[in-house]
Coordinates of C-alpha atoms and ligand atoms in Angstrom, one line a residue:
M1184 CA 309.2 69.1 18.9
D1185 CA 309.7 66.0 21.0
G1186 CA 311.0 66.2 24.3
L1187 CA 308.5 68.7 25.4
M1188 CA 306.8 69.1 28.8
M1189 CA 303.7 67.2 30.1
D1190 CA 300.4 68.8 29.2
Y1191 CA 299.3 69.3 32.7
P1192 CA 296.2 71.3 33.3
L1193 CA 296.1 74.2 35.6
T1194 CA 293.3 73.5 38.0
I1195 CA 292.3 74.3 41.3
A1196 CA 291.9 70.4 41.8
H1197 CA 296.0 70.0 42.5
L1198 CA 295.8 73.1 45.0
F1199 CA 293.2 71.2 47.1
D1200 CA 294.9 67.8 47.0
R1201 CA 297.8 69.6 47.9
V1202 CA 296.7 71.2 51.2
G1203 CA 294.9 68.0 52.0
R1204 CA 297.8 66.4 52.1
F1205 CA 300.7 68.6 53.3
F1206 CA 299.1 71.1 55.6
P1207 CA 295.9 69.2 56.9
R1208 CA 296.6 70.3 60.8
T1209 CA 297.1 74.0 59.4
E1210 CA 294.4 76.0 61.3
L1211 CA 291.0 77.7 59.7
V1212 CA 289.3 79.7 62.1
T1213 CA 285.7 81.3 61.7
R1214 CA 283.8 83.9 64.0
R1215 CA 280.3 82.5 63.9
P1216 CA 277.4 84.8 64.2
D1217 CA 277.2 85.0 68.0
K1218 CA 280.5 85.9 68.1
S1219 CA 281.8 82.5 69.2
I1220 CA 285.0 81.0 67.3
H1221 CA 285.3 78.3 65.1
R1222 CA 288.3 76.2 65.4
S1223 CA 289.4 73.8 62.8
S1224 CA 292.0 72.7 60.1
Y1225 CA 292.6 72.4 56.2
G1226 CA 292.4 68.6 57.1
D1227 CA 288.6 69.0 58.2
F1228 CA 287.9 71.3 55.3
H1229 CA 289.4 68.7 52.8
A1230 CA 287.1 66.0 54.2
R1231 CA 283.8 68.2 54.3
A1232 CA 284.5 70.0 50.8
Q1233 CA 284.6 66.5 49.5
K1234 CA 281.3 65.5 51.4
L1235 CA 280.1 68.6 49.6
A1236 CA 281.0 67.8 46.3
N1237 CA 279.2 64.3 46.8
A1238 CA 276.2 65.9 48.0
L1239 CA 275.9 68.3 45.1
Q1240 CA 276.1 65.2 42.8
R1241 CA 273.3 63.5 44.8
L1242 CA 271.3 66.6 44.5
G1243 CA 271.8 66.3 40.7
V1244 CA 274.2 69.5 40.1
K1245 CA 275.9 68.6 36.5
P1246 CA 279.4 70.2 35.4
G1247 CA 278.7 73.5 34.0
D1248 CA 275.3 74.1 36.1
R1249 CA 275.9 77.4 38.5
V1250 CA 275.9 77.1 42.2
A1251 CA 275.3 80.4 43.8
T1252 CA 276.3 81.3 47.3
L1253 CA 274.9 84.2 49.5
G1254 CA 277.5 84.2 52.5
W1255 CA 279.8 86.0 54.9
N1256 CA 283.8 85.0 54.9
T1257 CA 283.5 81.4 56.7
Q1258 CA 285.1 78.0 56.3
R1259 CA 281.9 76.7 54.7
H1260 CA 282.2 79.6 52.2
L1261 CA 285.5 77.8 51.4
E1262 CA 284.1 74.5 51.1
A1263 CA 281.8 75.7 48.4
Y1264 CA 284.9 77.5 46.9
F1265 CA 286.3 74.2 46.2
A1266 CA 283.6 71.8 46.1
V1267 CA 281.6 73.5 43.4
P1268 CA 284.5 73.5 41.1
L1269 CA 285.6 70.5 41.7
S1270 CA 282.4 68.8 41.0
G1271 CA 282.7 70.8 37.4
A1272 CA 280.0 73.3 38.4
V1273 CA 280.4 77.2 38.6
L1274 CA 280.6 79.3 41.9
H1275 CA 278.4 81.9 41.5
T1276 CA 279.1 84.5 44.3
L1277 CA 276.0 86.6 45.3
N1278 CA 276.5 89.9 47.1
P1279 CA 274.1 90.6 49.8
R1280 CA 274.4 94.3 49.7
L1281 CA 273.0 94.7 46.2
S1282 CA 269.2 95.5 45.9
A1283 CA 266.7 92.9 46.1
T1284 CA 266.1 93.7 42.2
D1285 CA 269.8 93.2 41.3
L1286 CA 269.7 90.0 43.1
A1287 CA 267.0 88.9 41.4
Y1288 CA 268.3 89.8 38.2
I1289 CA 271.5 88.1 38.5
M1290 CA 270.2 84.5 39.8
N1291 CA 268.0 84.6 36.7
H1292 CA 270.7 85.9 34.3
A1293 CA 273.2 83.6 35.6
G1294 CA 270.3 80.7 35.8
D1295 CA 271.7 79.4 39.2
Q1296 CA 270.5 75.9 40.1
V1297 CA 271.4 75.6 44.0
L1298 CA 272.0 78.6 46.3
L1299 CA 273.5 78.0 49.4
V1300 CA 272.8 80.9 52.3
D1301 CA 273.9 82.0 55.3
D1302 CA 271.2 81.9 57.9
V1303 CA 271.8 85.4 58.9
L1304 CA 271.7 86.4 55.1
Y1305 CA 268.5 84.2 54.8
P1306 CA 266.3 87.4 55.0
V1307 CA 268.2 89.0 52.1
F1308 CA 267.3 85.8 50.1
E1309 CA 263.4 86.1 51.3
R1310 CA 263.4 89.6 49.7
F1311 CA 263.5 88.4 46.1
A1312 CA 262.9 84.5 47.0
H1313 CA 259.7 84.7 44.8
E1314 CA 261.3 86.3 41.4
V1315 CA 263.8 83.2 41.7
K1316 CA 263.8 79.4 40.9
P1317 CA 266.5 77.7 42.3
K1318 CA 265.8 73.8 42.6
H1319 CA 267.4 73.6 46.1
V1320 CA 268.3 76.4 49.1
I1321 CA 270.9 75.2 51.1
V1322 CA 271.1 76.7 54.6
W1323 CA 274.4 77.6 56.6
G1324 CA 272.7 77.2 60.0
H1325 CA 273.8 77.3 63.7
G1326 CA 272.0 74.2 65.1
G1327 CA 268.6 75.6 65.3
P1328 CA 265.5 74.7 62.4
V1329 CA 266.3 75.9 58.9
P1330 CA 263.3 77.9 57.0
P1331 CA 260.5 75.2 55.3
N1332 CA 261.3 74.1 51.9
T1333 CA 265.3 74.8 52.7
I1334 CA 267.9 71.8 53.2
D1335 CA 270.1 72.2 56.4
Y1336 CA 273.8 72.1 55.3
E1337 CA 275.3 70.0 58.2
Q1338 CA 272.7 67.5 57.5
L1339 CA 273.3 67.3 54.0
I1340 CA 276.8 66.6 54.0
E1341 CA 276.7 64.4 57.1
P1342 CA 276.0 60.9 55.4
E1343 CA 278.1 61.6 52.3
I1344 CA 281.8 59.8 52.2
P1345 CA 284.9 62.4 52.4
S1346 CA 286.5 61.4 49.1
F1347 CA 285.0 62.4 45.9
A1348 CA 286.1 61.6 42.5
V1349 CA 287.2 64.5 40.6
P1350 CA 285.9 64.4 37.0
R1351 CA 288.3 65.7 34.9
I1352 CA 288.4 69.5 34.4
E1353 CA 289.9 71.4 31.6
E1354 CA 291.8 74.0 32.6
N1355 CA 290.2 76.2 30.5
Q1356 CA 287.0 75.1 32.1
A1357 CA 284.8 77.7 34.1
L1358 CA 285.6 77.6 37.9
G1359 CA 283.6 80.7 39.0
L1360 CA 281.3 83.8 38.2
C1361 CA 281.3 87.3 39.7
Y1362 CA 279.0 89.9 38.5
T1363 CA 280.3 93.3 38.5
S1364 CA 277.7 96.4 39.4
G1365 CA 278.6 99.3 37.2
T1366 CA 276.5 102.6 37.9
T1367 CA 274.8 102.4 34.8
G1368 CA 273.3 99.3 33.3
R1369 CA 272.7 96.1 34.5
P1370 CA 275.0 94.0 36.2
K1371 CA 277.4 92.1 34.0
G1372 CA 278.8 88.7 34.8
V1373 CA 282.6 87.9 34.6
V1374 CA 283.4 84.1 34.5
Y1375 CA 286.8 82.8 35.8
S1376 CA 288.7 79.8 34.5
H1377 CA 290.9 77.1 36.6
R1378 CA 293.4 78.4 34.6
A1379 CA 293.0 82.1 35.6
V1380 CA 292.7 81.3 39.1
V1381 CA 295.6 79.2 39.6
L1382 CA 297.9 81.5 37.7
H1383 CA 296.5 84.6 39.5
S1384 CA 297.3 82.6 42.9
M1385 CA 300.7 82.1 41.8
V1386 CA 301.5 85.4 40.9
S1387 CA 299.4 87.0 44.0
A1388 CA 301.7 85.1 46.4
M1389 CA 304.9 86.2 45.2
P1390 CA 306.9 88.2 47.4
D1391 CA 306.8 91.4 45.5
S1392 CA 302.9 91.1 44.3
L1393 CA 300.8 90.4 47.6
G1394 CA 303.6 88.1 49.2
L1395 CA 301.8 85.2 51.4
G1396 CA 303.5 81.9 52.4
Q1397 CA 303.1 78.9 54.8
A1398 CA 304.0 81.1 57.7
D1399 CA 301.4 83.7 57.3
V1400 CA 298.2 83.8 59.0
M1401 CA 295.7 85.7 56.5
M1402 CA 292.5 87.4 57.4
P1403 CA 290.2 88.1 54.1
V1404 CA 288.1 90.8 55.2
V1405 CA 287.6 91.8 51.5
P1406 CA 284.1 89.8 51.1
M1407 CA 284.2 86.0 49.4
F1408 CA 281.4 87.6 47.6
H1409 CA 283.7 90.5 46.1
V1410 CA 286.0 89.2 43.1
N1411 CA 286.6 85.8 45.3
A1412 CA 287.9 88.2 48.6
W1413 CA 290.5 89.1 45.5
G1414 CA 291.3 85.5 45.2
L1415 CA 293.2 85.2 48.5
P1416 CA 291.6 82.2 49.7
F1417 CA 292.6 80.2 46.8
T1418 CA 296.1 81.8 46.9
A1419 CA 296.0 80.7 50.5
V1420 CA 295.2 77.4 50.0
M1421 CA 298.0 77.1 47.6
T1422 CA 300.7 78.3 49.9
G1423 CA 299.3 76.5 52.7
T1424 CA 298.2 79.6 55.0
K1425 CA 296.3 79.7 57.9
Q1426 CA 293.0 81.3 57.6
V1427 CA 290.9 83.3 59.6
F1428 CA 287.7 84.1 58.7
P1429 CA 285.5 87.4 60.3
G1430 CA 282.1 85.8 59.4
P1431 CA 279.5 88.9 59.9
H1432 CA 281.2 90.8 62.4
L1433 CA 283.4 93.7 60.2
D1434 CA 283.6 96.7 62.8
P1435 CA 287.0 97.4 63.9
A1436 CA 287.0 96.1 67.3
S1437 CA 286.3 92.5 66.2
L1438 CA 288.6 92.5 63.5
L1439 CA 291.4 94.2 65.7
G1440 CA 290.4 91.1 68.3
L1441 CA 291.1 88.7 65.8
I1442 CA 294.3 90.4 64.5
A1443 CA 295.5 90.2 68.2
S1444 CA 294.3 86.4 69.3
E1445 CA 295.2 84.8 66.0
K1446 CA 298.4 86.9 65.3
V1447 CA 297.2 87.8 61.9
T1448 CA 300.2 88.7 59.5
F1449 CA 298.5 89.6 56.5
T1450 CA 294.8 91.0 55.9
A1451 CA 293.0 92.7 52.8
G1452 CA 290.2 95.3 52.6
V1453 CA 288.9 98.4 51.2
P1454 CA 289.9 102.0 52.1
T1455 CA 287.0 102.8 54.0
L1456 CA 287.5 99.9 56.2
W1457 CA 291.3 100.6 57.2
L1458 CA 289.9 104.4 58.1
G1459 CA 288.0 102.8 60.7
I1460 CA 290.7 100.5 62.2
L1461 CA 292.8 103.5 62.0
D1462 CA 290.5 105.4 63.7
A1463 CA 290.0 102.8 66.6
L1464 CA 293.6 102.4 67.1
D1465 CA 294.1 106.2 67.3
K1466 CA 291.0 106.7 70.3
N1467 CA 292.6 103.5 72.3
P1468 CA 296.3 103.6 72.3
G1469 CA 297.8 100.2 73.6
A1470 CA 294.5 98.6 73.4
F1471 CA 295.0 96.4 70.5
D1472 CA 298.0 94.1 70.0
T1473 CA 298.8 94.5 65.9
S1474 CA 302.4 93.5 66.4
S1475 CA 302.0 90.2 64.2
L1476 CA 300.8 92.4 60.9
K1477 CA 303.4 92.5 58.1
A1478 CA 300.8 93.6 55.6
M1479 CA 297.4 95.2 55.5
V1480 CA 296.3 95.0 51.6
V1481 CA 294.2 98.2 50.6
G1482 CA 292.2 98.1 46.9
G1483 CA 288.9 98.6 45.4
A1484 CA 289.1 102.5 45.7
A1485 CA 292.2 104.8 45.8
A1486 CA 294.1 104.9 49.5
P1487 CA 294.8 108.4 50.6
Q1488 CA 298.2 108.9 51.2
S1489 CA 297.3 110.6 54.5
M1490 CA 296.3 107.1 55.7
I1491 CA 299.3 105.2 54.4
E1492 CA 301.4 107.6 56.4
A1493 CA 299.6 107.6 59.6
F1494 CA 299.2 103.8 59.9
E1495 CA 303.4 103.6 59.0
K1496 CA 304.0 106.6 61.5
R1497 CA 301.5 106.4 64.6
H1498 CA 301.4 102.4 64.4
K1499 CA 304.3 101.0 62.5
L1500 CA 301.8 99.2 60.3
N1501 CA 302.5 98.6 56.4
V1502 CA 299.9 99.3 54.0
L1503 CA 300.2 97.8 50.6
H1504 CA 298.2 99.5 47.9
A1505 CA 296.7 97.4 45.2
W1506 CA 294.5 97.9 41.9
G1507 CA 292.5 95.5 40.5
M1508 CA 289.0 94.9 38.8
T1509 CA 286.4 92.3 39.0
E1510 CA 287.4 91.8 35.3
T1511 CA 291.1 91.3 36.4
T1512 CA 290.5 88.3 38.8
P1513 CA 291.5 91.0 40.1
L1514 CA 295.0 91.6 40.9
G1515 CA 296.6 94.0 38.3
T1516 CA 299.2 96.4 40.1
V1517 CA 300.7 96.5 43.3
S1518 CA 303.0 99.3 45.0
R1519 CA 306.0 98.3 46.5
L1520 CA 309.0 100.5 46.1
K1521 CA 311.9 99.3 44.0
P1522 CA 314.9 99.2 46.2
H1523 CA 316.4 102.5 44.8
L1524 CA 313.2 104.2 46.0
D1525 CA 313.3 103.2 49.4
G1526 CA 316.1 105.6 50.3
R1527 CA 314.1 108.5 49.3
P1528 CA 312.8 111.5 51.8
D1529 CA 309.8 110.2 53.6
A1530 CA 307.5 112.6 50.6
E1531 CA 308.4 111.1 47.9
R1532 CA 308.4 107.5 49.4
F1533 CA 304.9 107.9 50.5
K1534 CA 303.8 109.6 47.1
T1535 CA 305.0 106.4 45.2
R1536 CA 303.3 104.0 47.8
A1537 CA 299.9 105.8 47.6
S1538 CA 300.4 105.4 43.5
Q1539 CA 298.5 102.3 42.3
G1540 CA 301.9 100.9 41.8
L1541 CA 303.7 98.5 39.3
A1542 CA 301.9 95.6 37.1
V1543 CA 302.4 92.1 38.3
P1544 CA 303.8 89.9 36.3
F1545 CA 301.9 88.7 33.1
V1546 CA 299.7 91.8 32.8
D1547 CA 300.4 94.1 30.3
V1548 CA 299.0 97.8 30.7
R1549 CA 299.0 100.7 28.4
A1550 CA 297.1 104.2 29.0
V1551 CA 295.5 105.3 25.5
G1552 CA 294.8 109.1 25.0
E1553 CA 292.1 110.8 23.5
S1554 CA 294.1 110.9 20.1
G1555 CA 293.8 106.6 20.2
A1556 CA 297.2 106.3 20.9
P1557 CA 299.4 105.4 24.2
V1558 CA 300.5 108.0 26.0
A1559 CA 304.1 108.7 27.1
W1560 CA 305.3 107.5 30.7
D1561 CA 306.3 110.8 32.2
G1562 CA 303.8 110.7 35.4
K1563 CA 301.5 113.6 33.6
S1564 CA 300.1 112.2 30.4
M1565 CA 296.5 110.7 31.2
G1566 CA 294.7 108.0 29.3
E1567 CA 292.4 105.2 29.4
L1568 CA 294.2 102.2 31.2
Q1569 CA 293.9 99.1 29.2
V1570 CA 295.1 95.6 30.2
R1571 CA 295.5 92.1 29.1
G1572 CA 296.7 89.0 30.6
P1573 CA 295.9 85.4 31.5
W1574 CA 293.1 86.4 34.1
V1575 CA 291.8 89.3 32.2
A1576 CA 288.3 88.6 31.0
R1577 CA 287.5 88.3 27.7
S1578 CA 283.7 89.1 27.4
Y1579 CA 281.1 89.4 29.7
F1580 CA 278.7 86.5 30.4
Q1581 CA 275.8 86.3 28.0
N1582 CA 276.3 89.9 27.3
P1583 CA 276.8 91.3 23.8
V1584 CA 276.1 94.7 24.8
E1585 CA 279.4 95.6 26.6
A1586 CA 281.1 94.2 23.8
D1587 CA 283.2 97.6 23.6
K1588 CA 284.9 97.4 26.3
F1589 CA 287.0 94.8 24.7
T1590 CA 289.5 96.5 21.7
M1591 CA 289.8 94.7 18.3
D1592 CA 293.6 93.9 19.2
G1593 CA 292.8 92.4 22.6
W1594 CA 292.9 94.7 25.2
F1595 CA 290.4 95.3 28.1
R1596 CA 289.2 98.8 28.6
T1597 CA 289.0 99.6 32.3
G1598 CA 287.5 103.1 32.4
D1599 CA 290.1 104.1 34.7
I1600 CA 292.0 107.1 33.9
V1601 CA 295.6 107.0 34.9
T1602 CA 299.1 108.0 34.4
F1603 CA 302.5 105.9 34.2
D1604 CA 305.5 107.6 35.4
A1605 CA 308.8 106.7 34.0
E1606 CA 309.6 104.0 37.0
G1607 CA 306.6 102.5 35.6
Y1608 CA 304.1 103.4 38.6
M1609 CA 300.8 103.7 37.9
R1610 CA 298.4 106.6 39.3
I1611 CA 294.8 106.3 39.1
T1612 CA 293.1 109.8 38.4
D1613 CA 289.7 109.0 37.9
R1614 CA 287.2 106.8 36.5
S1615 CA 286.5 108.0 32.9
K1616 CA 282.8 109.1 33.7
D1617 CA 284.2 111.0 36.9
V1618 CA 287.2 112.8 35.5
I1619 CA 286.4 116.6 35.6
K1620 CA 286.8 118.6 32.2
S1621 CA 287.3 122.1 33.0
G1622 CA 288.2 124.8 30.2
G1623 CA 290.0 121.9 28.2
E1624 CA 292.1 120.6 31.2
W1625 CA 291.4 117.6 33.1
I1626 CA 291.2 117.7 36.8
S1627 CA 291.7 114.5 38.7
S1628 CA 289.1 114.1 41.7
V1629 CA 290.9 111.4 43.1
E1630 CA 293.8 113.8 43.8
L1631 CA 291.5 116.4 45.4
E1632 CA 289.9 114.0 47.4
N1633 CA 293.0 112.3 49.0
A1634 CA 294.4 115.7 49.6
L1635 CA 291.6 116.9 51.2
M1636 CA 291.2 113.6 53.7
G1637 CA 295.0 114.5 54.7
H1638 CA 293.5 117.5 56.5
P1639 CA 293.0 116.6 60.1
A1640 CA 289.3 117.9 60.4
V1641 CA 288.2 115.6 57.3
K1642 CA 286.8 112.4 57.9
E1643 CA 285.7 111.6 54.1
A1644 CA 285.6 114.0 50.8
A1645 CA 284.3 113.5 47.2
V1646 CA 285.1 115.4 44.5
V1647 CA 282.4 115.8 41.9
G1648 CA 282.5 117.7 38.4
L1649 CA 279.0 120.2 38.1
P1650 CA 277.9 122.0 34.8
H1651 CA 279.6 125.2 34.4
P1652 CA 278.6 127.8 31.5
K1653 CA 282.0 128.9 31.1
W1654 CA 284.2 126.3 31.8
T1655 CA 281.9 122.8 30.8
E1656 CA 282.6 121.7 34.5
R1657 CA 283.8 123.0 37.6
P1658 CA 284.8 120.6 40.8
V1659 CA 282.5 120.7 43.9
A1660 CA 284.1 119.0 47.0
C1661 CA 281.7 116.8 49.1
V1662 CA 283.3 116.6 52.5
V1663 CA 282.3 115.2 56.1
L1664 CA 284.1 116.5 59.1
R1665 CA 285.4 114.4 61.7
E1666 CA 282.9 114.4 64.9
G1667 CA 283.3 117.6 67.1
A1668 CA 285.8 118.8 64.5
T1669 CA 285.2 122.3 62.4
A1670 CA 286.6 123.5 59.4
T1671 CA 285.4 126.7 56.8
P1672 CA 285.6 126.6 52.8
A1673 CA 288.3 129.2 52.9
E1674 CA 290.4 126.8 55.4
L1675 CA 289.7 124.0 53.2
R1676 CA 290.6 125.7 50.1
E1677 CA 294.1 127.4 52.0
F1678 CA 295.1 123.7 52.6
L1679 CA 294.8 122.8 49.1
E1680 CA 296.5 125.8 47.6
P1681 CA 300.3 124.8 47.9
M1682 CA 299.3 121.4 46.3
F1683 CA 297.7 122.1 43.1
A1684 CA 297.5 124.3 40.2
K1685 CA 294.8 127.3 40.9
Y1686 CA 292.7 125.9 38.5
C1687 CA 292.2 122.5 39.7
L1688 CA 290.8 123.9 43.5
P1689 CA 287.1 123.4 44.1
D1690 CA 284.7 126.1 43.0
A1691 CA 283.0 125.1 46.4
F1692 CA 282.6 122.9 49.4
V1693 CA 279.4 121.2 50.7
F1694 CA 279.6 119.7 53.7
M1695 CA 277.3 116.1 54.4
A1696 CA 276.7 113.8 57.1
A1697 CA 277.8 111.0 54.8
I1698 CA 278.6 110.5 51.3
P1699 CA 276.5 107.7 49.6
R1700 CA 278.2 104.5 48.8
S1701 CA 277.8 101.5 46.4
A1702 CA 277.0 98.1 47.4
A1703 CA 281.0 97.3 47.7
G1704 CA 281.4 100.6 50.0
K1705 CA 282.9 102.8 47.2
F1706 CA 281.8 106.4 46.8
L1707 CA 278.8 106.4 44.7
K1708 CA 279.5 109.5 42.7
S1709 CA 276.4 109.2 40.2
A1710 CA 274.3 109.7 43.6
L1711 CA 276.3 112.5 44.5
R1712 CA 276.0 114.6 41.2
E1713 CA 272.0 113.9 41.6
Q1714 CA 272.0 115.0 44.8
L1715 CA 274.1 118.3 43.8
K1716 CA 272.2 118.8 40.3
D1717 CA 270.3 121.9 41.5
Y1718 CA 273.1 123.1 43.4
K1719 CA 274.3 126.6 41.3
L1720 CA 277.8 127.6 41.3
E1721 CA 278.7 131.3 41.3
Ligands
AMP1049 P1 285.6 96.3 41.2 O1 285.4 95.6 39.8 O2 283.8 96.6 41.9 O3 286.3 95.9 41.9 O4 285.6 97.8 40.7 C1 286.9 98.3 39.9 C2 287.3 99.4 40.1 O5 287.8 99.8 41.6 C3 288.4 99.9 39.3 O6 288.3 100.1 37.6 C4 288.7 101.4 39.4 O7 288.0 102.4 39.3 C5 288.3 101.1 41.4 N1 289.7 100.6 41.8 C6 290.3 99.5 42.7 N2 291.3 99.3 43.3 C7 291.6 100.6 43.4 C8 292.7 101.7 43.7 N3 293.5 100.8 44.5 N4 292.8 102.7 43.5 C9 292.0 103.6 42.9 N5 290.7 102.8 42.5 C10 290.9 101.5 42.4

């Protein structure tokens, strides 16, 4: 039909041009490893990213080549976020918390040609350097000499001109690559396209999604190696939002210091991070000015309701619960109250806010039960969450083994077990491999954990199912107590009793010093089950 719209590719080249033109004076702030503060701007970033793109071309990087990064959240990492895809190459973020074996596997599987690495993370690279073959290693240094056979980043980009002729980029071209490490099998690569990142940024910025605008100050605490810091650096460039990068210093006092000094309005991270911040605020009343903060996004693992309530009631801070995965770029759902739910009693409001929320525009969701049919949206029926949308992966990078994660009719099987209520709010009850099957009923480990973490003596709790001769499996709660606090199994059981059906209550409570965690900071239930494998239930 004639009279239609232009065929304009959705690529991040537009976001990059726009921020350089409209927001050159908006600040970018980075905390260096020595804790000093580096102040810069989008104007500076715009010039330096183009210098980097020219330098990469000079080093022989071709469209489609993979360029890896091993870095904390910094302005230089943001430069790579744009320079690499603008040159037509693929930005591959590596997680320094993974084992050397996994990192070597991932770099080789991806075929990375170049590595950009923080000087403070160079020792991580050294542990697997002999197993990989990037053509060039570029070090984000801080003035001192760089290791032998590596290139100093500043010296590399210094002679380049701050203007790069961007080649034609198609919207479905690869922009980035991120590996997700399951608890079983090898890590799997997810490839993000320009189109996916652009559409994801647009929807993320919407007021009822994460909500970001030019008046905000955004501090991503979620690492830039974890699903592109949930896409936030891209979203903030699109909206012209000031960014504050905490570098390697992720302790509560450093982060709270930046929130106060930079007047951060928006920040994001995993629940364990916010539990640490909550503890610091509780212990030092009045020590940190958090009055600028409008939203603290929490995701990556379930946010305990008690934590959301504590932030709001004790510190007037708004925690926004969101769900996503590496395979979904990652934003899938956000829990904001619909206006008619806002007036409800506190107990109900907080319960809804602690759910994973409503699917954002362009993400379709359904929960599929054991029969293979979608379950009712009644707040009770559980099923496996399946999603589809323009920023949901269609397959893994060069990995035919995991093809069964993608259904014949075009959905991605997340492996999360969920319910939907009649309003559409989604609640994660488990990972499919963690759900506890007891006497034909499913018991949600996540609900038990969240309830336990509401007990004043409990710092952390993880619940796993252990084999049981009669019931197949029974729940066992692993509990870390707060410093100096005490609680007996009987007290904890009594605390849970009013909230759960009797068959859901844990058969045992095991106290431990720490709960094993994955590289992304999540409870590692496979390790817990292994730890408890000789535990005999009565
Ligand atoms: P990753 O790909 O490493 O980001 O992990 C994605 C998985 O983390 C999801 O499939 C969920 O199991 C879990 N997850 C992410 N966000 C949440 C959340 N808000 N509540 C509970 N689990 C979550």
